[in-house]
Amino acid sequence: MMEKNIAVKDIDSYLSFVPEKERIALEELRQQILDLVPDAEEVISYMIPTFKYKGALVGFGYYKTHLSFYFMSVGLRGHFGQDLIGYKHEGSTIHFTAEKPLPVEVIRKIVLARVMENEEKERLKRLKKATKKT
């Protein structure tokens, strides 16, 4: 994990502290996310790089022993069990390494599922708001 006393303001700053091999893997993951959701906002949230699209979408992190991909939805975990064989995963976090990155198709499935979840939450929120006005 990054030093707790290092405050970073953006994803580029965060990545500047990551060793080269792991940084390259995280930069590739970052680009895959942005290719799928070009409107995603990049922020640092809870000290990790996070992508927001109609709410928190996904994030990633560097640790000394592994890299993490956070898909921020425990409910989706069951949908990707078969895709995650061979990777340690717990809750809404998947661990991987630079030597064994997550397959592009798995990232695509997860990110697009999260987009759909967030869009549905936003739709329901608007509907609830409209219902209260009537």
Coordinates of C-alpha atoms in Angstrom, one line a residue:
M1 CA 0.0 0.0 0.0
M2 CA 1.2 3.5 -0.6
E3 CA 2.6 5.4 2.3
K4 CA -0.3 6.6 4.4
N5 CA 1.4 10.0 4.9
I6 CA 1.7 10.7 1.2
A7 CA -1.2 12.8 0.0
V8 CA -1.8 12.6 -3.7
K9 CA -4.1 15.0 -5.6
D10 CA -4.7 13.0 -8.7
I11 CA -4.2 9.7 -10.4
D12 CA -1.0 10.8 -12.2
S13 CA 0.5 11.7 -8.8
Y14 CA -0.6 8.4 -7.3
L15 CA 1.0 6.5 -10.2
S16 CA 4.3 8.4 -9.8
F17 CA 4.9 6.5 -6.6
V18 CA 4.2 3.1 -8.1
P19 CA 7.2 0.9 -9.3
E20 CA 7.5 0.8 -13.1
K21 CA 6.2 -2.7 -13.8
E22 CA 3.1 -2.2 -11.7
R23 CA 2.6 1.4 -12.9
I24 CA 2.5 0.2 -16.5
A25 CA -0.1 -2.4 -15.5
L26 CA -2.2 0.2 -13.7
E27 CA -1.9 2.7 -16.6
E28 CA -3.2 0.0 -19.0
L29 CA -6.1 -0.7 -16.6
R30 CA -6.8 3.1 -16.4
Q31 CA -6.8 3.4 -20.2
Q32 CA -9.2 0.4 -20.6
I33 CA -11.6 2.1 -18.1
L34 CA -11.4 5.4 -19.9
D35 CA -11.9 3.7 -23.3
L36 CA -15.1 2.1 -22.0
V37 CA -16.3 5.2 -20.2
P38 CA -14.8 8.3 -21.7
D39 CA -17.0 10.6 -19.6
A40 CA -15.7 9.1 -16.3
E41 CA -14.2 11.6 -13.9
E42 CA -10.8 10.6 -12.4
V43 CA -10.5 11.4 -8.7
I44 CA -8.6 10.2 -5.6
S45 CA -11.2 8.8 -3.1
Y46 CA -10.3 7.1 0.1
M47 CA -6.6 7.4 -1.1
I48 CA -7.2 5.3 -4.2
P49 CA -7.6 6.2 -7.9
T50 CA -11.3 6.2 -8.5
F51 CA -13.4 6.7 -11.6
K52 CA -16.8 8.3 -11.2
Y53 CA -19.7 8.1 -13.6
K54 CA -23.1 8.9 -12.1
G55 CA -21.5 8.0 -8.8
A56 CA -18.4 5.9 -7.9
L57 CA -17.8 3.4 -10.7
V58 CA -14.5 1.5 -10.2
G59 CA -11.0 2.1 -8.7
F60 CA -7.6 0.5 -8.5
G61 CA -4.7 0.4 -6.0
Y62 CA -1.1 -0.6 -5.6
Y63 CA 0.2 -2.7 -2.7
K64 CA 3.6 -4.3 -2.3
T65 CA 2.3 -7.8 -2.9
H66 CA -0.4 -7.2 -5.5
L67 CA -2.6 -4.7 -7.4
S68 CA -6.3 -4.3 -6.7
F69 CA -9.3 -3.6 -8.9
Y70 CA -12.3 -2.3 -6.9
F71 CA -15.6 -2.6 -8.7
M72 CA -17.5 -1.1 -5.7
S73 CA -20.5 -3.3 -5.9
V74 CA -20.7 -6.5 -3.8
G75 CA -23.9 -7.4 -5.6
L76 CA -22.0 -7.9 -8.8
R77 CA -19.4 -10.3 -7.4
G78 CA -21.6 -13.4 -8.0
H79 CA -22.0 -12.4 -11.7
F80 CA -18.3 -12.8 -12.4
G81 CA -17.3 -15.8 -10.4
Q82 CA -16.3 -17.9 -13.4
D83 CA -14.3 -15.0 -14.8
L84 CA -12.4 -14.6 -11.6
I85 CA -11.0 -18.1 -11.3
G86 CA -7.3 -17.9 -10.6
Y87 CA -7.6 -14.5 -9.0
K88 CA -8.0 -13.8 -5.3
H89 CA -11.2 -11.8 -4.8
E90 CA -13.1 -10.7 -1.8
G91 CA -16.2 -8.5 -1.6
S92 CA -15.9 -6.1 -4.5
T93 CA -12.1 -6.3 -4.8
I94 CA -10.0 -8.4 -7.2
H95 CA -6.3 -8.9 -6.6
F96 CA -3.9 -9.3 -9.6
T97 CA -0.3 -8.7 -10.5
A98 CA 1.6 -7.0 -13.3
E99 CA 2.6 -10.5 -14.4
K100 CA -1.0 -11.8 -14.4
P101 CA -3.2 -8.8 -15.2
L102 CA -7.0 -9.1 -15.4
P103 CA -8.2 -10.1 -18.8
V104 CA -9.5 -7.2 -20.9
E105 CA -12.9 -9.0 -21.3
V106 CA -13.3 -9.3 -17.6
I107 CA -12.6 -5.6 -17.1
R108 CA -15.0 -4.7 -19.9
K109 CA -17.8 -6.8 -18.3
I110 CA -17.3 -5.4 -14.9
V111 CA -17.0 -1.7 -16.0
L112 CA -20.1 -1.9 -18.2
A113 CA -22.1 -3.7 -15.5
R114 CA -21.2 -0.9 -13.1
V115 CA -22.2 1.7 -15.7
M116 CA -25.6 0.0 -16.0
E117 CA -25.9 -0.1 -12.2
N118 CA -25.1 3.5 -11.8
E119 CA -27.4 4.6 -14.6
E120 CA -30.3 2.6 -13.1
K121 CA -29.7 4.1 -9.6
E122 CA -29.8 7.6 -11.2
R123 CA -33.0 6.7 -13.1
L124 CA -34.7 5.5 -9.9
K125 CA -33.5 8.5 -8.0
R126 CA -35.0 10.8 -10.7
L127 CA -38.2 8.8 -10.7
K128 CA -38.5 9.0 -6.9
K129 CA -37.9 12.7 -7.0
A130 CA -40.6 13.2 -9.7
T131 CA -43.0 11.0 -7.8
K132 CA -42.6 13.2 -4.7
K133 CA -43.4 16.3 -6.7
T134 CA -46.8 15.0 -7.7

